[in-house]
Amino acid sequence: SDELYALGQSWKERLKYVPSSVKDSKGLTALLVRPDGFVAWATESKPDVSAARKSIERWFGVVQHKPIQ
């Protein structure tokens, strides 16, 4: 989704957004896979960006935004 892509851009140094189609999605519409291969977050409906952000922050850290100069 465009929302998840935009969210992932804040972590682009640590996170790679990969849009894809699969033969059998098992009902999932989106998922976050940790570097060790475990699923950290998944959804069967429209992605809840807030829930995705919480999971990303837990596994990839909070992004420190630099002040605009």
PDB file of N, CA, C and O in Angstrom:
ATOM      1  N   SER A   1       0.834  -1.192   0.000  1.00  0.00           N
ATOM      2  CA  SER A   1       0.000   0.000   0.000  1.00  0.00           C
ATOM      3  C   SER A   1       0.874   1.249   0.000  1.00  0.00           C
ATOM      4  O   SER A   1       2.023   1.212   0.434  1.00  0.00           O
ATOM      5  N   ASP A   2       0.321   2.316  -0.494  1.00  0.00           N
ATOM      6  CA  ASP A   2       1.057   3.586  -0.508  1.00  0.00           C
ATOM      7  C   ASP A   2       1.395   4.048   0.909  1.00  0.00           C
ATOM      8  O   ASP A   2       2.458   4.617   1.146  1.00  0.00           O
ATOM      9  N   GLU A   3       0.479   3.777   1.848  1.00  0.00           N
ATOM     10  CA  GLU A   3       0.716   4.194   3.238  1.00  0.00           C
ATOM     11  C   GLU A   3       1.897   3.440   3.847  1.00  0.00           C
ATOM     12  O   GLU A   3       2.715   4.024   4.543  1.00  0.00           O
ATOM     13  N   LEU A   4       1.960   2.131   3.593  1.00  0.00           N
ATOM     14  CA  LEU A   4       3.080   1.352   4.137  1.00  0.00           C
ATOM     15  C   LEU A   4       4.393   1.729   3.467  1.00  0.00           C
ATOM     16  O   LEU A   4       5.434   1.776   4.119  1.00  0.00           O
ATOM     17  N   TYR A   5       4.341   2.009   2.162  1.00  0.00           N
ATOM     18  CA  TYR A   5       5.548   2.456   1.460  1.00  0.00           C
ATOM     19  C   TYR A   5       6.062   3.752   2.085  1.00  0.00           C
ATOM     20  O   TYR A   5       7.254   3.879   2.381  1.00  0.00           O
ATOM     21  N   ALA A   6       5.154   4.716   2.292  1.00  0.00           N
ATOM     22  CA  ALA A   6       5.542   6.004   2.889  1.00  0.00           C
ATOM     23  C   ALA A   6       6.104   5.799   4.292  1.00  0.00           C
ATOM     24  O   ALA A   6       7.107   6.418   4.666  1.00  0.00           O
ATOM     25  N   LEU A   7       5.481   4.930   5.072  1.00  0.00           N
ATOM     26  CA  LEU A   7       5.967   4.635   6.418  1.00  0.00           C
ATOM     27  C   LEU A   7       7.377   4.043   6.351  1.00  0.00           C
ATOM     28  O   LEU A   7       8.270   4.454   7.087  1.00  0.00           O
ATOM     29  N   GLY A   8       7.586   3.120   5.453  1.00  0.00           N
ATOM     30  CA  GLY A   8       8.890   2.469   5.323  1.00  0.00           C
ATOM     31  C   GLY A   8      10.009   3.415   4.926  1.00  0.00           C
ATOM     32  O   GLY A   8      11.177   3.162   5.224  1.00  0.00           O
ATOM     33  N   GLN A   9       9.677   4.498   4.259  1.00  0.00           N
ATOM     34  CA  GLN A   9      10.702   5.453   3.831  1.00  0.00           C
ATOM     35  C   GLN A   9      11.429   6.076   5.018  1.00  0.00           C
ATOM     36  O   GLN A   9      12.587   6.447   4.903  1.00  0.00           O
ATOM     37  N   SER A  10      10.768   6.172   6.164  1.00  0.00           N
ATOM     38  CA  SER A  10      11.432   6.716   7.359  1.00  0.00           C
ATOM     39  C   SER A  10      12.521   5.782   7.874  1.00  0.00           C
ATOM     40  O   SER A  10      13.416   6.204   8.591  1.00  0.00           O
ATOM     41  N   TRP A  11      12.442   4.499   7.529  1.00  0.00           N
ATOM     42  CA  TRP A  11      13.419   3.502   7.955  1.00  0.00           C
ATOM     43  C   TRP A  11      14.187   2.939   6.762  1.00  0.00           C
ATOM     44  O   TRP A  11      14.707   1.836   6.821  1.00  0.00           O
ATOM     45  N   LYS A  12      14.282   3.690   5.676  1.00  0.00           N
ATOM     46  CA  LYS A  12      14.854   3.136   4.443  1.00  0.00           C
ATOM     47  C   LYS A  12      16.299   2.664   4.591  1.00  0.00           C
ATOM     48  O   LYS A  12      16.755   1.853   3.796  1.00  0.00           O
ATOM     49  N   GLU A  13      16.993   3.115   5.609  1.00  0.00           N
ATOM     50  CA  GLU A  13      18.355   2.633   5.862  1.00  0.00           C
ATOM     51  C   GLU A  13      18.348   1.232   6.483  1.00  0.00           C
ATOM     52  O   GLU A  13      19.337   0.525   6.438  1.00  0.00           O
ATOM     53  N   ARG A  14      17.208   0.839   7.084  1.00  0.00           N
ATOM     54  CA  ARG A  14      17.120  -0.435   7.799  1.00  0.00           C
ATOM     55  C   ARG A  14      16.010  -1.354   7.311  1.00  0.00           C
ATOM     56  O   ARG A  14      15.942  -2.512   7.715  1.00  0.00           O
ATOM     57  N   LEU A  15      15.116  -0.823   6.475  1.00  0.00           N
ATOM     58  CA  LEU A  15      13.909  -1.550   6.086  1.00  0.00           C
ATOM     59  C   LEU A  15      13.712  -1.468   4.584  1.00  0.00           C
ATOM     60  O   LEU A  15      13.908  -0.410   3.988  1.00  0.00           O
ATOM     61  N   LYS A  16      13.335  -2.574   3.982  1.00  0.00           N
ATOM     62  CA  LYS A  16      13.096  -2.585   2.544  1.00  0.00           C
ATOM     63  C   LYS A  16      11.630  -2.945   2.299  1.00  0.00           C
ATOM     64  O   LYS A  16      11.171  -4.020   2.694  1.00  0.00           O
ATOM     65  N   TYR A  17      10.903  -2.050   1.651  1.00  0.00           N
ATOM     66  CA  TYR A  17       9.510  -2.279   1.288  1.00  0.00           C
ATOM     67  C   TYR A  17       9.487  -3.032  -0.034  1.00  0.00           C
ATOM     68  O   TYR A  17      10.094  -2.605  -1.009  1.00  0.00           O
ATOM     69  N   VAL A  18       8.796  -4.172  -0.057  1.00  0.00           N
ATOM     70  CA  VAL A  18       8.736  -4.989  -1.272  1.00  0.00           C
ATOM     71  C   VAL A  18       7.276  -5.290  -1.599  1.00  0.00           C
ATOM     72  O   VAL A  18       6.658  -6.142  -0.956  1.00  0.00           O
ATOM     73  N   PRO A  19       6.708  -4.575  -2.574  1.00  0.00           N
ATOM     74  CA  PRO A  19       5.343  -4.916  -2.992  1.00  0.00           C
ATOM     75  C   PRO A  19       5.393  -6.192  -3.833  1.00  0.00           C
ATOM     76  O   PRO A  19       6.327  -6.402  -4.608  1.00  0.00           O
ATOM     77  N   SER A  20       4.407  -7.068  -3.637  1.00  0.00           N
ATOM     78  CA  SER A  20       4.463  -8.339  -4.347  1.00  0.00           C
ATOM     79  C   SER A  20       3.086  -8.968  -4.445  1.00  0.00           C
ATOM     80  O   SER A  20       2.204  -8.694  -3.639  1.00  0.00           O
ATOM     81  N   SER A  21       2.941  -9.821  -5.418  1.00  0.00           N
ATOM     82  CA  SER A  21       1.767 -10.678  -5.547  1.00  0.00           C
ATOM     83  C   SER A  21       2.240 -12.107  -5.332  1.00  0.00           C
ATOM     84  O   SER A  21       3.334 -12.475  -5.745  1.00  0.00           O
ATOM     85  N   VAL A  22       1.415 -12.890  -4.678  1.00  0.00           N
ATOM     86  CA  VAL A  22       1.780 -14.281  -4.428  1.00  0.00           C
ATOM     87  C   VAL A  22       0.650 -15.205  -4.866  1.00  0.00           C
ATOM     88  O   VAL A  22      -0.508 -14.787  -4.946  1.00  0.00           O
ATOM     89  N   LYS A  23       0.990 -16.439  -5.127  1.00  0.00           N
ATOM     90  CA  LYS A  23      -0.005 -17.406  -5.581  1.00  0.00           C
ATOM     91  C   LYS A  23      -1.034 -17.690  -4.486  1.00  0.00           C
ATOM     92  O   LYS A  23      -2.225 -17.752  -4.739  1.00  0.00           O
ATOM     93  N   ASP A  24      -0.577 -17.873  -3.253  1.00  0.00           N
ATOM     94  CA  ASP A  24      -1.479 -18.154  -2.133  1.00  0.00           C
ATOM     95  C   ASP A  24      -1.085 -17.277  -0.959  1.00  0.00           C
ATOM     96  O   ASP A  24      -0.100 -17.549  -0.271  1.00  0.00           O
ATOM     97  N   SER A  25      -1.838 -16.223  -0.732  1.00  0.00           N
ATOM     98  CA  SER A  25      -1.499 -15.255   0.317  1.00  0.00           C
ATOM     99  C   SER A  25      -1.912 -15.707   1.708  1.00  0.00           C
ATOM    100  O   SER A  25      -1.616 -15.030   2.686  1.00  0.00           O
ATOM    101  N   LYS A  26      -2.612 -16.837   1.797  1.00  0.00           N
ATOM    102  CA  LYS A  26      -3.117 -17.328   3.093  1.00  0.00           C
ATOM    103  C   LYS A  26      -3.996 -16.281   3.769  1.00  0.00           C
ATOM    104  O   LYS A  26      -4.122 -16.244   4.986  1.00  0.00           O
ATOM    105  N   GLY A  27      -4.587 -15.385   2.978  1.00  0.00           N
ATOM    106  CA  GLY A  27      -5.475 -14.361   3.509  1.00  0.00           C
ATOM    107  C   GLY A  27      -4.775 -13.105   3.988  1.00  0.00           C
ATOM    108  O   GLY A  27      -5.419 -12.167   4.430  1.00  0.00           O
ATOM    109  N   LEU A  28      -3.453 -13.058   3.914  1.00  0.00           N
ATOM    110  CA  LEU A  28      -2.711 -11.893   4.397  1.00  0.00           C
ATOM    111  C   LEU A  28      -2.660 -10.811   3.330  1.00  0.00           C
ATOM    112  O   LEU A  28      -2.505 -11.094   2.145  1.00  0.00           O
ATOM    113  N   THR A  29      -2.776  -9.566   3.775  1.00  0.00           N
ATOM    114  CA  THR A  29      -2.663  -8.435   2.850  1.00  0.00           C
ATOM    115  C   THR A  29      -1.338  -7.710   2.995  1.00  0.00           C
ATOM    116  O   THR A  29      -0.924  -7.004   2.081  1.00  0.00           O
ATOM    117  N   ALA A  30      -0.672  -7.864   4.142  1.00  0.00           N
ATOM    118  CA  ALA A  30       0.636  -7.236   4.369  1.00  0.00           C
ATOM    119  C   ALA A  30       1.314  -7.936   5.534  1.00  0.00           C
ATOM    120  O   ALA A  30       0.657  -8.478   6.418  1.00  0.00           O
ATOM    121  N   LEU A  31       2.656  -7.912   5.521  1.00  0.00           N
ATOM    122  CA  LEU A  31       3.394  -8.452   6.654  1.00  0.00           C
ATOM    123  C   LEU A  31       4.763  -7.807   6.749  1.00  0.00           C
ATOM    124  O   LEU A  31       5.277  -7.272   5.779  1.00  0.00           O
ATOM    125  N   LEU A  32       5.304  -7.851   7.960  1.00  0.00           N
ATOM    126  CA  LEU A  32       6.642  -7.340   8.245  1.00  0.00           C
ATOM    127  C   LEU A  32       7.477  -8.519   8.711  1.00  0.00           C
ATOM    128  O   LEU A  32       7.127  -9.188   9.685  1.00  0.00           O
ATOM    129  N   VAL A  33       8.555  -8.783   8.000  1.00  0.00           N
ATOM    130  CA  VAL A  33       9.425  -9.907   8.336  1.00  0.00           C
ATOM    131  C   VAL A  33      10.701  -9.358   8.954  1.00  0.00           C
ATOM    132  O   VAL A  33      11.358  -8.490   8.388  1.00  0.00           O
ATOM    133  N   ARG A  34      11.039  -9.868  10.135  1.00  0.00           N
ATOM    134  CA  ARG A  34      12.267  -9.454  10.808  1.00  0.00           C
ATOM    135  C   ARG A  34      13.476  -9.983  10.051  1.00  0.00           C
ATOM    136  O   ARG A  34      13.362 -10.905   9.249  1.00  0.00           O
ATOM    137  N   PRO A  35      14.656  -9.416  10.309  1.00  0.00           N
ATOM    138  CA  PRO A  35      15.877  -9.893   9.638  1.00  0.00           C
ATOM    139  C   PRO A  35      16.161 -11.382   9.861  1.00  0.00           C
ATOM    140  O   PRO A  35      16.774 -12.022   9.018  1.00  0.00           O
ATOM    141  N   ASP A  36      15.681 -11.946  10.980  1.00  0.00           N
ATOM    142  CA  ASP A  36      15.918 -13.366  11.251  1.00  0.00           C
ATOM    143  C   ASP A  36      14.866 -14.271  10.610  1.00  0.00           C
ATOM    144  O   ASP A  36      14.876 -15.480  10.810  1.00  0.00           O
ATOM    145  N   GLY A  37      13.936 -13.677   9.828  1.00  0.00           N
ATOM    146  CA  GLY A  37      12.962 -14.463   9.090  1.00  0.00           C
ATOM    147  C   GLY A  37      11.624 -14.657   9.783  1.00  0.00           C
ATOM    148  O   GLY A  37      10.698 -15.194   9.188  1.00  0.00           O
ATOM    149  N   PHE A  38      11.489 -14.231  11.030  1.00  0.00           N
ATOM    150  CA  PHE A  38      10.224 -14.353  11.736  1.00  0.00           C
ATOM    151  C   PHE A  38       9.285 -13.216  11.340  1.00  0.00           C
ATOM    152  O   PHE A  38       9.732 -12.093  11.086  1.00  0.00           O
ATOM    153  N   VAL A  39       7.998 -13.501  11.323  1.00  0.00           N
ATOM    154  CA  VAL A  39       7.007 -12.465  11.019  1.00  0.00           C
ATOM    155  C   VAL A  39       6.790 -11.631  12.277  1.00  0.00           C
ATOM    156  O   VAL A  39       6.419 -12.151  13.331  1.00  0.00           O
ATOM    157  N   ALA A  40       7.030 -10.328  12.174  1.00  0.00           N
ATOM    158  CA  ALA A  40       6.877  -9.415  13.309  1.00  0.00           C
ATOM    159  C   ALA A  40       5.491  -8.786  13.340  1.00  0.00           C
ATOM    160  O   ALA A  40       5.013  -8.380  14.391  1.00  0.00           O
ATOM    161  N   TRP A  41       4.835  -8.700  12.177  1.00  0.00           N
ATOM    162  CA  TRP A  41       3.511  -8.089  12.095  1.00  0.00           C
ATOM    163  C   TRP A  41       2.858  -8.570  10.806  1.00  0.00           C
ATOM    164  O   TRP A  41       3.532  -8.748   9.796  1.00  0.00           O
ATOM    165  N   ALA A  42       1.553  -8.811  10.865  1.00  0.00           N
ATOM    166  CA  ALA A  42       0.809  -9.230   9.671  1.00  0.00           C
ATOM    167  C   ALA A  42      -0.634  -8.779   9.816  1.00  0.00           C
ATOM    168  O   ALA A  42      -1.119  -8.541  10.929  1.00  0.00           O
ATOM    169  N   THR A  43      -1.315  -8.652   8.689  1.00  0.00           N
ATOM    170  CA  THR A  43      -2.723  -8.274   8.713  1.00  0.00           C
ATOM    171  C   THR A  43      -3.472  -8.984   7.593  1.00  0.00           C
ATOM    172  O   THR A  43      -2.896  -9.294   6.552  1.00  0.00           O
ATOM    173  N   GLU A  44      -4.747  -9.243   7.853  1.00  0.00           N
ATOM    174  CA  GLU A  44      -5.626  -9.867   6.873  1.00  0.00           C
ATOM    175  C   GLU A  44      -6.592  -8.860   6.261  1.00  0.00           C
ATOM    176  O   GLU A  44      -7.411  -9.222   5.433  1.00  0.00           O
ATOM    177  N   SER A  45      -6.500  -7.613   6.708  1.00  0.00           N
ATOM    178  CA  SER A  45      -7.393  -6.572   6.210  1.00  0.00           C
ATOM    179  C   SER A  45      -6.561  -5.379   5.755  1.00  0.00           C
ATOM    180  O   SER A  45      -5.352  -5.476   5.616  1.00  0.00           O
ATOM    181  N   LYS A  46      -7.230  -4.257   5.574  1.00  0.00           N
ATOM    182  CA  LYS A  46      -6.486  -3.051   5.200  1.00  0.00           C
ATOM    183  C   LYS A  46      -5.437  -2.784   6.278  1.00  0.00           C
ATOM    184  O   LYS A  46      -5.753  -2.786   7.470  1.00  0.00           O
ATOM    185  N   PRO A  47      -4.197  -2.558   5.888  1.00  0.00           N
ATOM    186  CA  PRO A  47      -3.132  -2.370   6.881  1.00  0.00           C
ATOM    187  C   PRO A  47      -3.397  -1.198   7.825  1.00  0.00           C
ATOM    188  O   PRO A  47      -3.764  -0.114   7.397  1.00  0.00           O
ATOM    189  N   ASP A  48      -3.229  -1.464   9.129  1.00  0.00           N
ATOM    190  CA  ASP A  48      -3.307  -0.442  10.161  1.00  0.00           C
ATOM    191  C   ASP A  48      -1.901   0.147  10.284  1.00  0.00           C
ATOM    192  O   ASP A  48      -1.002  -0.483  10.861  1.00  0.00           O
ATOM    193  N   VAL A  49      -1.713   1.330   9.720  1.00  0.00           N
ATOM    194  CA  VAL A  49      -0.387   1.940   9.672  1.00  0.00           C
ATOM    195  C   VAL A  49       0.161   2.197  11.077  1.00  0.00           C
ATOM    196  O   VAL A  49       1.352   2.041  11.321  1.00  0.00           O
ATOM    197  N   SER A  50      -0.697   2.540  12.012  1.00  0.00           N
ATOM    198  CA  SER A  50      -0.259   2.779  13.387  1.00  0.00           C
ATOM    199  C   SER A  50       0.305   1.496  14.009  1.00  0.00           C
ATOM    200  O   SER A  50       1.355   1.517  14.654  1.00  0.00           O
ATOM    201  N   ALA A  51      -0.367   0.380  13.799  1.00  0.00           N
ATOM    202  CA  ALA A  51       0.121  -0.903  14.327  1.00  0.00           C
ATOM    203  C   ALA A  51       1.426  -1.303  13.638  1.00  0.00           C
ATOM    204  O   ALA A  51       2.341  -1.816  14.283  1.00  0.00           O
ATOM    205  N   ALA A  52       1.508  -1.063  12.340  1.00  0.00           N
ATOM    206  CA  ALA A  52       2.738  -1.369  11.611  1.00  0.00           C
ATOM    207  C   ALA A  52       3.891  -0.526  12.139  1.00  0.00           C
ATOM    208  O   ALA A  52       4.999  -1.029  12.342  1.00  0.00           O
ATOM    209  N   ARG A  53       3.635   0.761  12.383  1.00  0.00           N
ATOM    210  CA  ARG A  53       4.673   1.652  12.920  1.00  0.00           C
ATOM    211  C   ARG A  53       5.180   1.145  14.267  1.00  0.00           C
ATOM    212  O   ARG A  53       6.387   1.109  14.511  1.00  0.00           O
ATOM    213  N   LYS A  54       4.282   0.734  15.148  1.00  0.00           N
ATOM    214  CA  LYS A  54       4.688   0.233  16.464  1.00  0.00           C
ATOM    215  C   LYS A  54       5.594  -0.985  16.329  1.00  0.00           C
ATOM    216  O   LYS A  54       6.594  -1.115  17.038  1.00  0.00           O
ATOM    217  N   SER A  55       5.248  -1.879  15.420  1.00  0.00           N
ATOM    218  CA  SER A  55       6.072  -3.071  15.225  1.00  0.00           C
ATOM    219  C   SER A  55       7.428  -2.714  14.617  1.00  0.00           C
ATOM    220  O   SER A  55       8.463  -3.240  15.035  1.00  0.00           O
ATOM    221  N   ILE A  56       7.423  -1.816  13.655  1.00  0.00           N
ATOM    222  CA  ILE A  56       8.687  -1.376  13.042  1.00  0.00           C
ATOM    223  C   ILE A  56       9.583  -0.733  14.094  1.00  0.00           C
ATOM    224  O   ILE A  56      10.778  -1.017  14.174  1.00  0.00           O
ATOM    225  N   GLU A  57       9.007   0.129  14.927  1.00  0.00           N
ATOM    226  CA  GLU A  57       9.798   0.788  15.974  1.00  0.00           C
ATOM    227  C   GLU A  57      10.353  -0.234  16.959  1.00  0.00           C
ATOM    228  O   GLU A  57      11.474  -0.092  17.436  1.00  0.00           O
ATOM    229  N   ARG A  58       9.581  -1.264  17.263  1.00  0.00           N
ATOM    230  CA  ARG A  58      10.052  -2.278  18.205  1.00  0.00           C
ATOM    231  C   ARG A  58      11.251  -3.038  17.644  1.00  0.00           C
ATOM    232  O   ARG A  58      12.224  -3.298  18.340  1.00  0.00           O
ATOM    233  N   TRP A  59      11.194  -3.411  16.366  1.00  0.00           N
ATOM    234  CA  TRP A  59      12.230  -4.262  15.793  1.00  0.00           C
ATOM    235  C   TRP A  59      13.351  -3.508  15.096  1.00  0.00           C
ATOM    236  O   TRP A  59      14.457  -4.024  14.965  1.00  0.00           O
ATOM    237  N   PHE A  60      13.076  -2.274  14.629  1.00  0.00           N
ATOM    238  CA  PHE A  60      14.084  -1.533  13.876  1.00  0.00           C
ATOM    239  C   PHE A  60      14.488  -0.223  14.531  1.00  0.00           C
ATOM    240  O   PHE A  60      15.319   0.498  14.012  1.00  0.00           O
ATOM    241  N   GLY A  61      13.893   0.086  15.682  1.00  0.00           N
ATOM    242  CA  GLY A  61      14.242   1.302  16.414  1.00  0.00           C
ATOM    243  C   GLY A  61      13.439   2.500  15.974  1.00  0.00           C
ATOM    244  O   GLY A  61      12.829   2.521  14.921  1.00  0.00           O
ATOM    245  N   VAL A  62      13.430   3.504  16.829  1.00  0.00           N
ATOM    246  CA  VAL A  62      12.728   4.757  16.553  1.00  0.00           C
ATOM    247  C   VAL A  62      13.617   5.641  15.690  1.00  0.00           C
ATOM    248  O   VAL A  62      14.804   5.771  15.959  1.00  0.00           O
ATOM    249  N   VAL A  63      13.038   6.213  14.662  1.00  0.00           N
ATOM    250  CA  VAL A  63      13.787   7.104  13.770  1.00  0.00           C
ATOM    251  C   VAL A  63      13.902   8.481  14.418  1.00  0.00           C
ATOM    252  O   VAL A  63      12.908   9.036  14.881  1.00  0.00           O
ATOM    253  N   GLN A  64      15.108   8.968  14.483  1.00  0.00           N
ATOM    254  CA  GLN A  64      15.350  10.311  15.002  1.00  0.00           C
ATOM    255  C   GLN A  64      15.376  11.276  13.809  1.00  0.00           C
ATOM    256  O   GLN A  64      16.287  11.207  12.989  1.00  0.00           O
ATOM    257  N   HIS A  65      14.356  12.103  13.709  1.00  0.00           N
ATOM    258  CA  HIS A  65      14.290  13.056  12.589  1.00  0.00           C
ATOM    259  C   HIS A  65      15.230  14.224  12.858  1.00  0.00           C
ATOM    260  O   HIS A  65      15.272  14.758  13.958  1.00  0.00           O
ATOM    261  N   LYS A  66      15.979  14.597  11.833  1.00  0.00           N
ATOM    262  CA  LYS A  66      16.897  15.717  11.949  1.00  0.00           C
ATOM    263  C   LYS A  66      16.118  17.024  11.758  1.00  0.00           C
ATOM    264  O   LYS A  66      15.247  17.092  10.891  1.00  0.00           O
ATOM    265  N   PRO A  67      16.410  18.038  12.544  1.00  0.00           N
ATOM    266  CA  PRO A  67      15.711  19.329  12.374  1.00  0.00           C
ATOM    267  C   PRO A  67      16.051  19.948  11.015  1.00  0.00           C
ATOM    268  O   PRO A  67      17.161  19.806  10.513  1.00  0.00           O
ATOM    269  N   ILE A  68      15.074  20.595  10.442  1.00  0.00           N
ATOM    270  CA  ILE A  68      15.270  21.292   9.173  1.00  0.00           C
ATOM    271  C   ILE A  68      16.042  22.568   9.443  1.00  0.00           C
ATOM    272  O   ILE A  68      15.723  23.339  10.330  1.00  0.00           O
ATOM    273  N   GLN A  69      17.093  22.795   8.635  1.00  0.00           N
ATOM    274  CA  GLN A  69      17.915  23.992   8.855  1.00  0.00           C
ATOM    275  C   GLN A  69      17.765  24.968   7.712  1.00  0.00           C
ATOM    276  O   GLN A  69      17.506  24.692   6.633  1.00  0.00           O
TER     277      GLN A  69
END
